[in-house]
PDB file of C-alpha atoms in Angstrom:
ATOM      1  CA  MET A   1      14.452 -13.358   5.781  1.00 50.00           C
ATOM      2  CA  THR A   2      17.877 -14.061   5.802  1.00 45.00           C
ATOM      3  CA  GLY A   3      19.864 -12.748   2.449  1.00 51.00           C
ATOM      4  CA  THR A   4      23.258 -12.969   3.412  1.00 56.00           C
ATOM      5  CA  ALA A   5      23.742  -8.961   4.387  1.00 61.00           C
ATOM      6  CA  ASP A   6      21.023  -9.833   6.891  1.00 74.00           C
ATOM      7  CA  GLU A   7      22.907 -12.475   8.432  1.00 85.00           C
ATOM      8  CA  PRO A   8      24.362 -10.325  10.662  1.00 90.00           C
ATOM      9  CA  PHE A   9      21.619  -8.212  12.097  1.00 92.00           C
ATOM     10  CA  ILE A  10      19.602 -11.746  12.192  1.00 92.00           C
ATOM     11  CA  THR A  11      22.075 -13.699  14.015  1.00 93.00           C
ATOM     12  CA  ALA A  12      22.390 -10.593  16.561  1.00 94.00           C
ATOM     13  CA  VAL A  13      18.864  -9.995  17.594  1.00 94.00           C
ATOM     14  CA  LYS A  14      17.858 -13.509  17.599  1.00 93.00           C
ATOM     15  CA  PRO A  15      18.802 -14.750  21.270  1.00 92.00           C
ATOM     16  CA  LEU A  16      16.611 -11.375  22.433  1.00 90.00           C
ATOM     17  CA  VAL A  17      13.460 -12.556  20.128  1.00 90.00           C
ATOM     18  CA  ASP A  18      14.248 -16.510  22.007  1.00 85.00           C
ATOM     19  CA  ALA A  19      14.740 -14.758  25.484  1.00 79.00           C
ATOM     20  CA  ILE A  20      11.408 -13.091  25.247  1.00 79.00           C
ATOM     21  CA  GLY A  21       9.808 -16.169  23.659  1.00 80.00           C
ATOM     22  CA  GLY A  22       9.432 -14.173  20.651  1.00 88.00           C
ATOM     23  CA  GLU A  23       9.767 -15.539  16.823  1.00 92.00           C
ATOM     24  CA  MET A  24      11.056 -14.428  14.283  1.00 95.00           C
ATOM     25  CA  LEU A  25       9.091 -13.974  10.574  1.00 95.00           C
ATOM     26  CA  PRO A  26       9.578 -12.138   7.076  1.00 95.00           C
ATOM     27  CA  PRO A  27       8.802  -8.897   7.385  1.00 94.00           C
ATOM     28  CA  ASP A  28       5.902  -9.405   4.580  1.00 95.00           C
ATOM     29  CA  GLU A  29       3.957 -12.068   6.793  1.00 95.00           C
ATOM     30  CA  ALA A  30       3.830  -9.548   9.553  1.00 94.00           C
ATOM     31  CA  GLY A  31       0.766  -8.444  10.845  1.00 92.00           C
ATOM     32  CA  PRO A  32      -0.162  -5.349  12.612  1.00 91.00           C
ATOM     33  CA  ASP A  33       1.069  -6.174  16.374  1.00 89.00           C
ATOM     34  CA  ASP A  34       4.549  -7.425  15.270  1.00 93.00           C
ATOM     35  CA  VAL A  35       7.337  -5.295  15.538  1.00 94.00           C
ATOM     36  CA  VAL A  36       8.984  -4.900  11.966  1.00 95.00           C
ATOM     37  CA  LEU A  37      12.987  -4.616  12.305  1.00 95.00           C
ATOM     38  CA  SER A  38      14.844  -2.682   9.832  1.00 93.00           C
ATOM     39  CA  TRP A  39      18.492  -3.047   8.965  1.00 90.00           C
ATOM     40  CA  LYS A  40      20.779  -0.105   6.571  1.00 89.00           C
ATOM     41  CA  GLY A  41      17.310   0.712   5.458  1.00 91.00           C
ATOM     42  CA  ALA A  42      15.839  -2.405   4.406  1.00 92.00           C
ATOM     43  CA  GLU A  43      13.222  -4.143   6.553  1.00 93.00           C
ATOM     44  CA  VAL A  44      14.692  -7.053   7.436  1.00 93.00           C
ATOM     45  CA  VAL A  45      12.732  -9.344   9.942  1.00 95.00           C
ATOM     46  CA  ALA A  46       9.348  -9.221  11.854  1.00 95.00           C
ATOM     47  CA  VAL A  47       9.050 -10.429  15.258  1.00 95.00           C
ATOM     48  CA  ARG A  48       5.971 -11.379  16.864  1.00 93.00           C
ATOM     49  CA  LEU A  49       6.086 -10.956  20.513  1.00 86.00           C
ATOM     50  CA  PRO A  50       4.613 -13.622  22.984  1.00 79.00           C
ATOM     51  CA  GLN A  51       0.903 -13.256  24.886  1.00 77.00           C
ATOM     52  CA  LEU A  52       1.995 -11.917  28.474  1.00 69.00           C
ATOM     53  CA  ALA A  53       1.006 -15.702  29.823  1.00 66.00           C
ATOM     54  CA  ASP A  54       3.315 -17.275  26.971  1.00 75.00           C
ATOM     55  CA  SER A  55       5.902 -14.679  27.869  1.00 79.00           C
ATOM     56  CA  LEU A  56       5.530 -16.132  31.832  1.00 87.00           C
ATOM     57  CA  ASP A  57       6.289 -19.521  31.361  1.00 86.00           C
ATOM     58  CA  HIS A  58       8.961 -18.847  28.706  1.00 83.00           C
ATOM     59  CA  ILE A  59      10.700 -16.976  31.847  1.00 88.00           C
ATOM     60  CA  LEU A  60       9.610 -19.935  33.692  1.00 92.00           C
ATOM     61  CA  ALA A  61      11.459 -22.026  32.117  1.00 90.00           C
ATOM     62  CA  ALA A  62      14.765 -20.070  31.222  1.00 88.00           C
ATOM     63  CA  MET A  63      14.942 -19.413  34.706  1.00 93.00           C
ATOM     64  CA  GLU A  64      14.963 -23.175  35.424  1.00 94.00           C
ATOM     65  CA  ARG A  65      17.678 -23.745  32.306  1.00 92.00           C
ATOM     66  CA  LYS A  66      19.873 -21.471  33.934  1.00 92.00           C
ATOM     67  CA  LYS A  67      18.860 -23.040  37.864  1.00 93.00           C
ATOM     68  CA  GLY A  68      20.012 -26.498  35.944  1.00 95.00           C
ATOM     69  CA  LYS A  69      17.312 -28.103  38.112  1.00 95.00           C
ATOM     70  CA  PRO A  70      13.201 -27.625  38.582  1.00 96.00           C
ATOM     71  CA  LEU A  71      12.678 -24.108  40.697  1.00 97.00           C
ATOM     72  CA  ALA A  72      10.566 -26.357  42.512  1.00 97.00           C
ATOM     73  CA  ASP A  73      13.790 -27.752  43.849  1.00 97.00           C
ATOM     74  CA  LEU A  74      14.982 -24.461  44.420  1.00 97.00           C
ATOM     75  CA  ASP A  75      16.125 -23.709  48.442  1.00 96.00           C
ATOM     76  CA  ARG A  76      13.822 -21.409  49.709  1.00 96.00           C
ATOM     77  CA  LYS A  77      16.288 -18.573  49.778  1.00 95.00           C
ATOM     78  CA  ALA A  78      16.482 -19.372  46.050  1.00 96.00           C
ATOM     79  CA  LYS A  79      13.033 -19.427  45.191  1.00 96.00           C
ATOM     80  CA  GLN A  80      12.573 -16.356  46.840  1.00 96.00           C
ATOM     81  CA  GLU A  81      15.193 -15.069  44.802  1.00 94.00           C
ATOM     82  CA  VAL A  82      13.668 -16.130  41.749  1.00 95.00           C
ATOM     83  CA  VAL A  83      10.088 -13.791  42.714  1.00 96.00           C
ATOM     84  CA  ARG A  84      12.194 -11.012  43.300  1.00 94.00           C
ATOM     85  CA  ILE A  85      13.695 -11.586  39.800  1.00 93.00           C
ATOM     86  CA  LEU A  86      10.236 -12.352  37.919  1.00 93.00           C
ATOM     87  CA  GLU A  87       8.321  -9.408  40.130  1.00 93.00           C
ATOM     88  CA  ALA A  88      11.030  -6.872  38.742  1.00 90.00           C
ATOM     89  CA  ARG A  89       9.350  -8.233  34.590  1.00 85.00           C
ATOM     90  CA  GLY A  90       6.301  -7.302  35.866  1.00 85.00           C
ATOM     91  CA  ALA A  91       5.325 -11.231  36.052  1.00 87.00           C
ATOM     92  CA  PHE A  92       2.310 -10.390  39.044  1.00 90.00           C
ATOM     93  CA  SER A  93       0.884  -8.267  36.493  1.00 85.00           C
ATOM     94  CA  VAL A  94      -0.279 -11.184  34.833  1.00 83.00           C
ATOM     95  CA  ARG A  95      -3.906 -12.238  34.955  1.00 85.00           C
ATOM     96  CA  HIS A  96      -2.933 -15.503  36.904  1.00 90.00           C
ATOM     97  CA  GLY A  97       0.942 -14.497  37.459  1.00 92.00           C
ATOM     98  CA  VAL A  98       0.925 -15.837  40.920  1.00 95.00           C
ATOM     99  CA  GLU A  99      -0.601 -18.841  40.737  1.00 95.00           C
ATOM    100  CA  THR A 100       1.545 -19.884  37.834  1.00 94.00           C
ATOM    101  CA  VAL A 101       4.841 -18.617  39.991  1.00 96.00           C
ATOM    102  CA  ALA A 102       3.616 -20.589  42.323  1.00 97.00           C
ATOM    103  CA  SER A 103       2.849 -24.039  40.311  1.00 96.00           C
ATOM    104  CA  ALA A 104       6.717 -23.901  39.261  1.00 96.00           C
ATOM    105  CA  LEU A 105       8.074 -23.100  42.229  1.00 97.00           C
ATOM    106  CA  GLY A 106       6.040 -25.811  44.170  1.00 97.00           C
ATOM    107  CA  VAL A 107       4.539 -23.349  47.152  1.00 97.00           C
ATOM    108  CA  SER A 108       1.437 -21.996  47.797  1.00 97.00           C
ATOM    109  CA  ARG A 109       0.046 -18.539  46.875  1.00 96.00           C
ATOM    110  CA  PHE A 110       0.024 -17.586  49.940  1.00 97.00           C
ATOM    111  CA  THR A 111       3.757 -18.163  50.184  1.00 97.00           C
ATOM    112  CA  VAL A 112       4.956 -16.213  47.341  1.00 97.00           C
ATOM    113  CA  TYR A 113       2.645 -13.127  48.812  1.00 95.00           C
ATOM    114  CA  ASN A 114       4.741 -13.712  51.360  1.00 96.00           C
ATOM    115  CA  TYR A 115       8.119 -13.501  49.469  1.00 94.00           C
ATOM    116  CA  LEU A 116       6.425 -10.445  47.847  1.00 92.00           C
ATOM    117  CA  ASN A 117       5.745  -8.867  51.090  1.00 90.00           C
ATOM    118  CA  ARG A 118       9.300  -9.854  52.565  1.00 80.00           C
ATOM    119  CA  GLU A 119      11.118  -7.738  49.255  1.00 64.00           C
ATOM    120  CA  LYS A 120       8.086  -4.981  49.992  1.00 64.00           C
ATOM    121  CA  GLY A 121       9.175  -4.618  54.010  1.00 58.00           C
TER     122      GLY A 121
END
């Protein structure tokens, strides 16, 4: 998977794959739902995408790392911003998305819905 000619390509796409919670594997191990990436006419790497629910957990963990503290420790305004970002990324289309986000933020589902309604108002 990581020949010397392919290394710059793999190095370039790795941050994106990591950000979405994907997994890189050799193209010959790709399943039907994996995305095979080519470089200079040759298949170089396959990307296994996460399940949506796993992706939400990954996004929440990344947001926590970026903020430098647990999301539950943020103030109300920062939590509202997190909800806005998550809504833009489709987090609430995932089954139990509101519950998952509420738990991560240390608030009730009702509060998350209030944050969402505030954005629409």
